CSV table of C-alpha atoms and ligand atoms in Angstrom, one decimal:
chain,number,residue,atom,x,y,z
A,4,MET,CA,-1.5,-24.6,-57.1
A,5,HIS,CA,0.7,-22.7,-59.5
A,6,LEU,CA,1.9,-24.5,-62.6
A,7,LEU,CA,4.5,-23.4,-65.1
A,8,VAL,CA,3.7,-24.7,-68.6
A,9,VAL,CA,6.7,-24.6,-70.9
A,10,GLU,CA,5.4,-25.0,-74.5
A,11,ASP,CA,6.3,-23.2,-77.7
A,12,GLU,CA,3.3,-24.3,-79.7
A,13,GLN,CA,0.7,-21.6,-79.1
A,14,ARG,CA,-2.3,-23.8,-79.7
A,15,MET,CA,-1.1,-26.4,-77.3
A,16,ALA,CA,-0.2,-23.8,-74.7
A,17,SER,CA,-3.6,-22.2,-74.8
A,18,LEU,CA,-5.4,-25.5,-74.6
A,19,LEU,CA,-3.3,-26.4,-71.5
A,20,ARG,CA,-3.9,-23.0,-70.0
A,21,LYS,CA,-7.7,-23.3,-70.5
A,22,GLY,CA,-8.0,-26.9,-69.5
A,23,LEU,CA,-5.8,-26.6,-66.4
A,24,GLY,CA,-7.4,-23.3,-65.5
A,25,GLU,CA,-10.8,-25.0,-65.5
A,26,GLU,CA,-9.4,-27.5,-63.0
A,27,GLY,CA,-8.5,-24.7,-60.7
A,28,TYR,CA,-4.8,-24.4,-61.4
A,29,VAL,CA,-3.1,-21.1,-61.9
A,30,VAL,CA,-1.1,-21.3,-65.1
A,31,THR,CA,1.9,-19.4,-66.3
A,32,ILE,CA,3.2,-20.0,-69.8
A,33,ALA,CA,6.8,-19.9,-71.0
A,34,SER,CA,7.4,-20.4,-74.7
A,35,ASP,CA,11.1,-21.2,-74.8
A,36,GLY,CA,13.7,-22.8,-72.6
A,37,ARG,CA,15.6,-19.8,-71.6
A,38,SER,CA,12.6,-17.9,-70.3
A,39,ALA,CA,11.4,-21.0,-68.5
A,40,VAL,CA,14.7,-21.1,-66.5
A,41,GLU,CA,14.4,-17.3,-65.8
A,42,ILE,CA,10.8,-17.5,-64.7
A,43,THR,CA,11.4,-20.5,-62.5
A,44,LEU,CA,14.4,-18.9,-60.8
A,45,ALA,CA,12.3,-15.8,-60.2
A,46,GLY,CA,9.1,-17.4,-59.0
A,47,ARG,CA,7.7,-20.2,-57.1
A,48,PHE,CA,5.8,-23.0,-58.8
A,49,ASP,CA,4.3,-26.2,-57.5
A,50,LEU,CA,4.9,-28.1,-60.8
A,51,ILE,CA,6.5,-27.6,-64.2
A,52,LEU,CA,5.0,-29.1,-67.4
A,53,LEU,CA,8.0,-29.1,-69.7
A,54,ASP,CA,7.9,-29.8,-73.4
A,55,VAL,CA,11.1,-31.3,-74.8
A,56,MET,CA,11.3,-29.8,-78.2
A,57,LEU,CA,11.8,-26.1,-77.6
A,58,PRO,CA,13.5,-23.3,-79.5
A,59,GLY,CA,16.9,-22.4,-78.1
A,60,ILE,CA,17.7,-24.7,-75.2
A,61,ASP,CA,15.5,-27.8,-75.1
A,62,GLY,CA,13.6,-29.4,-72.3
A,63,PHE,CA,16.4,-31.7,-71.2
A,64,GLU,CA,18.7,-28.8,-70.7
A,65,VAL,CA,16.1,-26.8,-68.9
A,66,ALA,CA,15.6,-29.7,-66.4
A,67,GLN,CA,19.3,-30.0,-66.0
A,68,ARG,CA,19.9,-26.3,-65.4
A,69,LEU,CA,17.0,-26.1,-62.9
A,70,ARG,CA,18.3,-29.0,-60.9
A,71,ARG,CA,21.8,-27.6,-61.0
A,72,GLU,CA,20.4,-24.3,-59.6
A,73,GLY,CA,19.0,-26.3,-56.7
A,74,ILE,CA,15.3,-26.0,-57.9
A,75,HIS,CA,13.5,-29.2,-56.9
A,76,THR,CA,10.0,-28.4,-58.2
A,77,PRO,CA,8.5,-31.5,-59.7
A,78,ILE,CA,8.9,-31.7,-63.5
A,79,LEU,CA,6.5,-33.6,-65.8
A,80,MET,CA,8.1,-33.8,-69.3
A,81,LEU,CA,5.8,-33.7,-72.3
A,82,THR,CA,7.6,-35.4,-75.1
A,83,ALA,CA,6.7,-36.2,-78.7
A,84,ARG,CA,9.5,-38.7,-78.6
A,85,ASP,CA,8.9,-42.1,-77.1
A,86,ALA,CA,12.3,-43.5,-77.8
A,87,THR,CA,13.7,-45.1,-74.6
A,88,PRO,CA,17.0,-43.1,-74.6
A,89,ASP,CA,15.1,-39.8,-74.6
A,90,ILE,CA,12.9,-40.9,-71.7
A,91,VAL,CA,16.0,-42.1,-69.8
A,92,GLN,CA,17.8,-38.9,-70.6
A,93,GLY,CA,14.8,-36.8,-69.4
A,94,LEU,CA,14.6,-38.7,-66.1
A,95,ASP,CA,18.4,-38.6,-65.6
A,96,PHE,CA,18.4,-34.9,-66.2
A,97,GLY,CA,15.9,-34.3,-63.4
A,98,ALA,CA,12.4,-34.9,-64.7
A,99,ASP,CA,10.2,-36.7,-62.3
A,100,ASP,CA,7.8,-38.2,-64.8
A,101,TYR,CA,7.0,-38.0,-68.5
A,102,LEU,CA,4.1,-38.2,-70.8
A,103,THR,CA,4.3,-38.9,-74.5
A,104,LYS,CA,2.3,-36.6,-76.9
A,105,PRO,CA,-0.4,-37.0,-77.9
A,106,PHE,CA,-1.8,-37.6,-74.4
A,107,SER,CA,-5.2,-37.7,-72.9
A,108,PHE,CA,-6.1,-34.7,-70.8
A,109,GLU,CA,-7.5,-37.0,-68.1
A,110,VAL,CA,-4.1,-38.9,-67.9
A,111,LEU,CA,-2.3,-35.6,-67.7
A,112,LEU,CA,-4.5,-34.4,-64.8
A,113,ALA,CA,-3.9,-37.7,-63.0
A,114,ARG,CA,-0.1,-37.5,-63.4
A,115,ILE,CA,-0.2,-33.9,-62.2
A,116,ARG,CA,-2.2,-34.9,-59.1
A,117,ALA,CA,0.2,-37.7,-58.4
A,118,LEU,CA,3.3,-35.5,-58.6
A,119,LEU,CA,1.7,-32.8,-56.5
A,120,ARG,CA,0.9,-35.3,-53.8
A,121,ARG,CA,4.6,-36.2,-53.7
A,122,GLY,CA,5.7,-32.6,-53.5
A,123,PRO,CA,9.2,-31.4,-54.2
A,124,ALA,CA,11.9,-34.0,-53.9
A,125,ALA,CA,14.0,-34.0,-50.8
A,126,GLN,CA,17.4,-32.2,-51.2
A,127,PRO,CA,19.7,-34.8,-52.7
A,128,ALA,CA,22.1,-36.2,-50.2
A,129,CYS,CA,25.8,-35.6,-50.5
A,130,LEU,CA,27.7,-37.9,-52.8
A,131,ARG,CA,30.8,-39.5,-51.3
A,132,VAL,CA,33.6,-41.5,-52.7
A,133,GLY,CA,36.5,-42.1,-50.2
A,134,ASP,CA,37.3,-38.6,-48.8
A,135,LEU,CA,35.8,-36.8,-51.8
A,136,GLU,CA,32.4,-35.3,-51.0
A,137,LEU,CA,30.1,-33.4,-53.5
A,138,ASP,CA,26.9,-31.7,-52.4
A,139,PRO,CA,24.6,-31.4,-55.4
A,140,GLY,CA,22.4,-28.9,-53.4
A,141,THR,CA,25.1,-26.3,-52.5
A,142,HIS,CA,27.6,-27.2,-55.2
A,143,GLU,CA,30.3,-27.6,-52.6
A,144,VAL,CA,33.1,-30.1,-53.2
A,145,ARG,CA,35.5,-31.2,-50.5
A,146,VAL,CA,38.5,-33.5,-50.3
A,147,GLY,CA,38.7,-34.2,-46.5
A,148,GLU,CA,38.6,-30.8,-44.9
A,149,ARG,CA,39.8,-29.0,-48.0
A,150,GLN,CA,37.3,-27.2,-50.1
A,151,VAL,CA,37.8,-27.5,-53.9
A,152,ARG,CA,36.6,-25.0,-56.4
A,153,LEU,CA,35.4,-26.4,-59.6
A,154,THR,CA,34.1,-24.8,-62.8
A,155,ARG,CA,30.5,-25.6,-63.8
A,156,THR,CA,31.7,-28.1,-66.4
A,157,GLU,CA,34.1,-29.8,-64.0
A,158,PHE,CA,31.3,-30.0,-61.4
A,159,SER,CA,28.8,-31.6,-63.8
A,160,LEU,CA,31.4,-34.1,-65.0
A,161,LEU,CA,32.4,-35.1,-61.5
A,162,GLU,CA,28.7,-35.2,-60.3
A,163,TYR,CA,27.8,-37.5,-63.2
A,164,LEU,CA,30.7,-39.9,-62.5
A,165,MET,CA,30.1,-39.9,-58.7
A,166,ARG,CA,26.4,-40.7,-59.2
A,167,ARG,CA,27.5,-43.8,-61.1
A,168,ARG,CA,30.4,-44.7,-58.8
A,169,GLY,CA,31.9,-48.0,-59.7
A,170,GLN,CA,30.3,-48.0,-63.2
A,171,VAL,CA,32.3,-47.3,-66.3
A,172,VAL,CA,30.8,-44.3,-68.0
A,173,PRO,CA,31.4,-44.3,-71.8
A,174,ARG,CA,33.2,-41.3,-73.2
A,175,ASP,CA,30.2,-40.5,-75.5
A,176,THR,CA,27.8,-40.5,-72.6
A,177,LEU,CA,30.0,-38.1,-70.7
A,178,ILE,CA,30.4,-35.8,-73.6
A,179,GLU,CA,26.6,-35.8,-74.3
A,180,THR,CA,25.7,-35.3,-70.7
A,181,VAL,CA,28.1,-32.5,-70.0
A,182,TRP,CA,28.3,-30.6,-73.3
A,183,GLY,CA,24.9,-31.5,-74.8
A,184,TYR,CA,24.0,-34.0,-77.4
A,185,ASP,CA,23.9,-31.5,-80.3
A,186,ARG,CA,27.2,-29.9,-79.6
A,187,GLU,CA,30.4,-31.1,-81.2
A,188,ILE,CA,33.4,-31.1,-79.0
A,189,GLU,CA,36.9,-32.4,-79.7
A,190,SER,CA,37.3,-35.8,-78.1
A,191,ASN,CA,40.4,-34.7,-76.3
A,192,THR,CA,38.5,-31.9,-74.6
A,193,LEU,CA,37.0,-34.5,-72.3
A,194,ASP,CA,40.5,-35.8,-71.4
A,195,ALA,CA,41.7,-32.2,-70.8
A,196,PHE,CA,38.8,-31.7,-68.3
A,197,ILE,CA,39.5,-35.1,-66.6
A,198,ARG,CA,43.1,-33.9,-66.1
A,199,LEU,CA,42.0,-30.7,-64.6
A,200,LEU,CA,39.6,-32.5,-62.3
A,201,ARG,CA,42.2,-35.0,-61.2
A,202,ALA,CA,44.6,-32.2,-60.4
A,203,LYS,CA,41.9,-30.7,-58.1
A,204,VAL,CA,40.5,-33.8,-56.4
A,205,GLU,CA,43.3,-36.4,-56.3
A,206,THR,CA,45.9,-35.5,-53.8
A,207,GLY,CA,49.6,-36.2,-53.5
A,208,SER,CA,49.8,-40.0,-53.0
A,209,GLY,CA,49.5,-40.7,-56.7
A,210,ASP,CA,46.4,-42.8,-56.1
A,211,ARG,CA,43.5,-42.4,-58.6
A,212,LEU,CA,39.9,-41.5,-57.9
A,213,ILE,CA,39.0,-41.0,-61.5
A,214,HIS,CA,40.2,-44.1,-63.3
A,215,THR,CA,40.7,-44.4,-67.1
A,216,VAL,CA,39.2,-47.5,-68.7
A,217,ARG,CA,41.1,-47.6,-71.9
A,218,GLY,CA,39.1,-47.4,-75.1
A,219,VAL,CA,35.8,-47.1,-73.1
A,220,GLY,CA,35.6,-44.2,-70.7
A,221,TYR,CA,36.1,-43.3,-67.1
A,222,THR,CA,35.0,-44.5,-63.7
A,223,VAL,CA,35.1,-43.0,-60.2
A,224,ARG,CA,35.8,-45.5,-57.4
A,225,GLU,CA,37.7,-45.6,-54.1
A,226,LYS,CA,41.3,-44.4,-54.3
A,227,GLY,CA,43.8,-46.9,-55.7
A,228,PRO,CA,46.5,-47.3,-58.2
A,229,GLU,CA,45.5,-46.7,-61.9
B,26,LIG,CA1,7.5,-28.0,-78.8
């Protein structure tokens, strides 16, 4: 079994390499987020141990990028933070489980075994709302028979809304999810992207798929008047 350990603290990385090696795992170390993504795209791993606090792009973003690339290798997040929003964010961004540092090595091994038993997640099913269809695996979006080309940002915005169909997603949540929690964007950038998306996925009739909830955010639901 080949594990990728993404950890920037050298001491921790060598402890994990040694400990996991003694358990019979083959271990590759990546010491920052960017190289973690590159190594994962180039290789084949059975499981990824992913630290959250990393230089450059953090563990949340690594998980999100890998899932967007269609990589479904199980991810166990190692986090020094135990605040609920961080855990929720990690799992929402594609992690399968998490462990808060400091952790016992025995517990880590048990979690690894549990994830390896489960194997890679099945390819996510297509998301559908009315005649709008989004395939998270292939990144294809269709309205009826018509294929729609979306930019990366438009795609993640739409995917996030479609995964929560019928729920009102607050503006801040959308901005954080799509542009990252540490990036400042103008509030009207979100509205501009929503306009672009609407132009691509809402057709002719004037009915809305992406509905504005004034003062709160946006929601995707079956076509209907605003
Ligand atoms: Ca770290």
